[in-house]
CSV table of C-alpha atoms in Angstrom, one decimal:
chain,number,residue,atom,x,y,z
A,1,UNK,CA,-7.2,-35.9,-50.6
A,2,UNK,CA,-3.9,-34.3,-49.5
A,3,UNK,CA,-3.4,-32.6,-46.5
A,4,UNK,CA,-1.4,-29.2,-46.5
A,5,UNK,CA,1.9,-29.1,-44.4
A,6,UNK,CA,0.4,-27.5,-41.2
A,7,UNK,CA,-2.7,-29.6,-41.0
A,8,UNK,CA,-0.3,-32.5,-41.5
A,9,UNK,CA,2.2,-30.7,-38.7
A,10,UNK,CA,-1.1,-30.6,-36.7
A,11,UNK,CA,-2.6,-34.2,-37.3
A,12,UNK,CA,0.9,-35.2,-36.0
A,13,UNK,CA,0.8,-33.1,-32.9
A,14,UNK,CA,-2.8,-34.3,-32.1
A,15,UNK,CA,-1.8,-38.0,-32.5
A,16,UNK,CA,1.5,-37.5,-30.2
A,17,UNK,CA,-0.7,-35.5,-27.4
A,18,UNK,CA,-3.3,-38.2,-27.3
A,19,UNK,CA,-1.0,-41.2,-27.6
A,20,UNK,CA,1.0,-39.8,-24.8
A,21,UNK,CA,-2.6,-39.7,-22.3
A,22,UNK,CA,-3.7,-43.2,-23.9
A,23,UNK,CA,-0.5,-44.7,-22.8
A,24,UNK,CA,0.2,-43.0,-19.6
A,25,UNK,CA,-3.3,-44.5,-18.6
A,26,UNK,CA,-3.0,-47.5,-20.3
A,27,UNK,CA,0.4,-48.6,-21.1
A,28,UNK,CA,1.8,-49.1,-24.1
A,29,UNK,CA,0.7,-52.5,-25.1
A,30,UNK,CA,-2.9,-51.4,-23.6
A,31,UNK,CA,-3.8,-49.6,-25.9
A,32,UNK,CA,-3.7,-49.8,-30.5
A,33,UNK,CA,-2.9,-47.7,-33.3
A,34,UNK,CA,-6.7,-47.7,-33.8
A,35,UNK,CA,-7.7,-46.6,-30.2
A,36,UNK,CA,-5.0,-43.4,-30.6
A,37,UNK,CA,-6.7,-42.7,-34.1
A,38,UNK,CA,-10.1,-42.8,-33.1
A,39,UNK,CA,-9.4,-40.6,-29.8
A,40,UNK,CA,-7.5,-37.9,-32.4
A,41,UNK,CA,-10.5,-38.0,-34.6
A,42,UNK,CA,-8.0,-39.3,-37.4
A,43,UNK,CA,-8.5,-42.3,-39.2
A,44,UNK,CA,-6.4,-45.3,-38.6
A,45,UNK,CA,-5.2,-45.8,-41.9
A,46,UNK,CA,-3.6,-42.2,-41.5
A,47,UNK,CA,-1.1,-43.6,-39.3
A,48,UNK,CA,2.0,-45.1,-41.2
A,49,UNK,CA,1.7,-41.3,-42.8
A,50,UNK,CA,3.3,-39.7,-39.5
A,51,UNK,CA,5.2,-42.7,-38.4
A,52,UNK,CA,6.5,-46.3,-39.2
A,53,UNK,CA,5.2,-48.4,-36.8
A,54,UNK,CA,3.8,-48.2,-32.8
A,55,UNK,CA,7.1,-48.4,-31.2
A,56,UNK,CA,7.9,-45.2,-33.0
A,57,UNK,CA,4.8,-43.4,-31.7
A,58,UNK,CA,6.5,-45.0,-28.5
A,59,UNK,CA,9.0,-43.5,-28.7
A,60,UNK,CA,8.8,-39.8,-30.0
A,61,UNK,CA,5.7,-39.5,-27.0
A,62,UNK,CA,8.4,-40.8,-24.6
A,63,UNK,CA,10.7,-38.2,-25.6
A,64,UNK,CA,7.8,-35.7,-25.7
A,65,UNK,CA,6.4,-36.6,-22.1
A,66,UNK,CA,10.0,-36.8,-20.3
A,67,UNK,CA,11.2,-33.5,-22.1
A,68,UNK,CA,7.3,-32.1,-20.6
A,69,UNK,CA,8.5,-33.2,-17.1
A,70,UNK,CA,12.0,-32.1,-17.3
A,71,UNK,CA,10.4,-28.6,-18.1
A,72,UNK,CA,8.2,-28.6,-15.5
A,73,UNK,CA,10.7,-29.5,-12.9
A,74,UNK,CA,13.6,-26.5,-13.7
A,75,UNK,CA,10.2,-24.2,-14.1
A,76,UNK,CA,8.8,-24.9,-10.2
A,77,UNK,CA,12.0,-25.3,-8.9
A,78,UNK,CA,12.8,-21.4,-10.7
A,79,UNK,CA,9.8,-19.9,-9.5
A,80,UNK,CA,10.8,-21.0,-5.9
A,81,UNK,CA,14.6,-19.9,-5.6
A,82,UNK,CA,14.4,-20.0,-2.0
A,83,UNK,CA,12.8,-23.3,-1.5
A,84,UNK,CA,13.1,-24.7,-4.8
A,85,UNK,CA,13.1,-28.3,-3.2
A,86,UNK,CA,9.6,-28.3,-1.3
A,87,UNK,CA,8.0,-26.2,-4.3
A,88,UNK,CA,9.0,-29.6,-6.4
A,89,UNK,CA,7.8,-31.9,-3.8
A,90,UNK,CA,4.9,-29.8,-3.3
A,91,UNK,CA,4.5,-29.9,-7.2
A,92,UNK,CA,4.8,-33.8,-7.3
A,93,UNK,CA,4.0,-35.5,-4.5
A,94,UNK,CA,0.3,-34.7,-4.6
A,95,UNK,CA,-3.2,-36.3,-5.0
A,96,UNK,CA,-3.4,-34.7,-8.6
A,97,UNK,CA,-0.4,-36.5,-9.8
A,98,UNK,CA,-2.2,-39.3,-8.4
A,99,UNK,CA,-5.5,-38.9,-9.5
A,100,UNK,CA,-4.3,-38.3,-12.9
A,101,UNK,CA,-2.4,-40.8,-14.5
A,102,UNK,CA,-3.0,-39.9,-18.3
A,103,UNK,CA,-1.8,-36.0,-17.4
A,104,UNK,CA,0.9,-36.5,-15.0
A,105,UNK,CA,4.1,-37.8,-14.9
A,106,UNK,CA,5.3,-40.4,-17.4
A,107,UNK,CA,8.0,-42.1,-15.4
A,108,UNK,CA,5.0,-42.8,-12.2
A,109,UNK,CA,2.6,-44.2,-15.2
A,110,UNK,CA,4.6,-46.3,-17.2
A,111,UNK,CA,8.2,-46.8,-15.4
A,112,UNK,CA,6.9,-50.9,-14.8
A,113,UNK,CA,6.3,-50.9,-17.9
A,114,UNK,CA,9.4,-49.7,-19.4
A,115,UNK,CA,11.2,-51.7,-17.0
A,116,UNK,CA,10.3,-54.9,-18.7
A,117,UNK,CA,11.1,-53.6,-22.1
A,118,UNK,CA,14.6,-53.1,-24.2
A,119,UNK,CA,15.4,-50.9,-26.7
A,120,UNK,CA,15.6,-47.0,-27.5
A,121,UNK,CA,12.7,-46.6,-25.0
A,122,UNK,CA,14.1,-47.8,-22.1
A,123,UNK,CA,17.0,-45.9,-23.4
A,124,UNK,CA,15.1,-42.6,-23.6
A,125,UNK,CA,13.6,-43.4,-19.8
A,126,UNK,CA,16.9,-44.0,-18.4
A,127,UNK,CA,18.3,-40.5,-20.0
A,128,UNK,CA,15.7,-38.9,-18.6
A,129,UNK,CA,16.1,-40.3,-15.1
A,130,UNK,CA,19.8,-39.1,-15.2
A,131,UNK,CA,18.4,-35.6,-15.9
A,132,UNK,CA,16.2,-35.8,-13.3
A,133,UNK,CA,19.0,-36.9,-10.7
A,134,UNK,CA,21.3,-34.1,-12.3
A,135,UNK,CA,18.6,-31.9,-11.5
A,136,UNK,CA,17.7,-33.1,-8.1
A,137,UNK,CA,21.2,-33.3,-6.8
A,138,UNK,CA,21.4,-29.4,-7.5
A,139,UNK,CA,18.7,-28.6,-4.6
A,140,UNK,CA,18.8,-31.0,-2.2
A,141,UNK,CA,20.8,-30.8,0.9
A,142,UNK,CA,24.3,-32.6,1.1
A,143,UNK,CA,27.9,-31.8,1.6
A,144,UNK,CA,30.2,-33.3,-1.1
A,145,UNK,CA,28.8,-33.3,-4.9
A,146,UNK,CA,28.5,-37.3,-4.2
A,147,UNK,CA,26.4,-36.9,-0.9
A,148,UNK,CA,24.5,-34.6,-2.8
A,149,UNK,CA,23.6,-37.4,-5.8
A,150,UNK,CA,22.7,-39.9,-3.7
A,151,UNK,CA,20.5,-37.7,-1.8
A,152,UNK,CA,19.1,-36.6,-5.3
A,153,UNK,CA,18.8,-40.8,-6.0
A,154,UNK,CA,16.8,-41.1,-3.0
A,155,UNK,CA,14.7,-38.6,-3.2
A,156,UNK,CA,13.7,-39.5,-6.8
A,157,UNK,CA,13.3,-43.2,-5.6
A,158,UNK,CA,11.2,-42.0,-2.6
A,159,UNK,CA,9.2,-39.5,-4.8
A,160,UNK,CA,7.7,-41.5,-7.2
A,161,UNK,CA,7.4,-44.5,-4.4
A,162,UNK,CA,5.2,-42.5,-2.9
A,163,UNK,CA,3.3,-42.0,-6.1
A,164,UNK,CA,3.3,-45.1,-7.6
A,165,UNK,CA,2.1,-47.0,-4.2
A,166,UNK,CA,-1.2,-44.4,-3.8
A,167,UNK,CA,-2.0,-45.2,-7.2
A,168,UNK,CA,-1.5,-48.8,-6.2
A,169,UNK,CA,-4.2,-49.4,-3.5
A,170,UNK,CA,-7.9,-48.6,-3.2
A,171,UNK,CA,-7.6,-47.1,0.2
A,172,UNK,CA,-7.3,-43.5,0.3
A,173,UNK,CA,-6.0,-43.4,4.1
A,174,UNK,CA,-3.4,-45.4,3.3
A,175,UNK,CA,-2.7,-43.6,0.1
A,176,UNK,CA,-2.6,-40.9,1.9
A,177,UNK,CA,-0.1,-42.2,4.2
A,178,UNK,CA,2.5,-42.9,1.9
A,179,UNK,CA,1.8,-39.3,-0.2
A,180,UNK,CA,2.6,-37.3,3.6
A,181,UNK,CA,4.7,-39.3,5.0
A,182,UNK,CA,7.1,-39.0,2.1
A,183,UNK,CA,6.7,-35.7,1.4
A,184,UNK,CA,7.6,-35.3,5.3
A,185,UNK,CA,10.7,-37.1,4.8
A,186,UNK,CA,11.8,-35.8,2.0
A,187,UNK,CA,11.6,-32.0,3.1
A,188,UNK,CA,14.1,-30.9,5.5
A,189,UNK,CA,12.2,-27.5,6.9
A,190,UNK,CA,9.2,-30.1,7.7
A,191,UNK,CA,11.8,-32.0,10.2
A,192,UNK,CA,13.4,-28.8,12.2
């Protein structure tokens, strides 16, 4: 039975939206094809219809996800001209991005992951992570356009740190302790 254009379109969209929670909360090599069909509600044979292989779903949700955070950063940090920095740390570092792995950001879930890999995803990821720099270097504090890039590289380093280690251990004091004290660090109004 053939699908028309927009239920394909949609089919598509529903495999890439739960492909990009499966492996932000699994990994990619955590979870199959078959998982992401079953979750969508598709059948697995329905796959290789929408795309060629795994690492292509890999790939277009990677682009998806880090386009999604990229968004999300120029949106807070527009909403908040006069303290566009602290409304993005207020926006990351917190427990929800922590608690939340399959809905928050891609480079804190699968960045280890991607690390280990070659290839047009680690590709995609490192693009991204320029972007995010780029955009960082624009708000944070620093004299020269240099100063101001390697703030930007620090506080990117130190932001998802801070994420990636509450995630890491099972107490919530000490996860704590890394979310505040970085997000103290990070924000200059917090150290006047």
């Amino acid at each position: 039975m053939r699908v028309s254009r927009e239920k394909f379109a949609e089919n598509r969209e529903r495999i890439l939206t739960v492909a990009g929670v499966l492996f932000r909360e699994n990994g990619f090599d955590g979870v199959g094809v078959a998982d992401i069909m079953k979750a969508a509600g598709l059948t697995h044979g329905g796959f290789y219809g929408h795309f060629g292989s795994k690492d292509e779903l890999a790939l277009e949700v990677s682009r998806k996800l880090i386009d999604k955070v990229e968004r999300r950063w120029k949106e807070h940090i527009a909403e908040s001209p006069d303290r566009p920095l602290q409304a993005l740390l207020d926006h990351y570092i917190h427990w929800r991005t922590v608690d939340d792995p399959g809905g928050s950001c891609v480079f804190a879930t699968l960045i280890q992951e991607v690390s280990r890999s070659r290839g047009a995803v680690r590709a995609v990821f490192s693009d991204g992570l320029s972007v995010l720099v780029d955009t960082l270097a624009g708000i944070v504090p620093g004299e020269t356009e240099e100063e101001r890039r390697a703030n930007a590289a620090t506080t990117l380093s130190s932001m998802m740190g801070a994420v990636i280690l509450a995630r890491a251990v099972e107490d919530r004091g000490l996860a704590e302790q890394f979310l505040v004290t970085m997000r103290r660090q990070l924000d200059p109004a917090s150290r006047r």
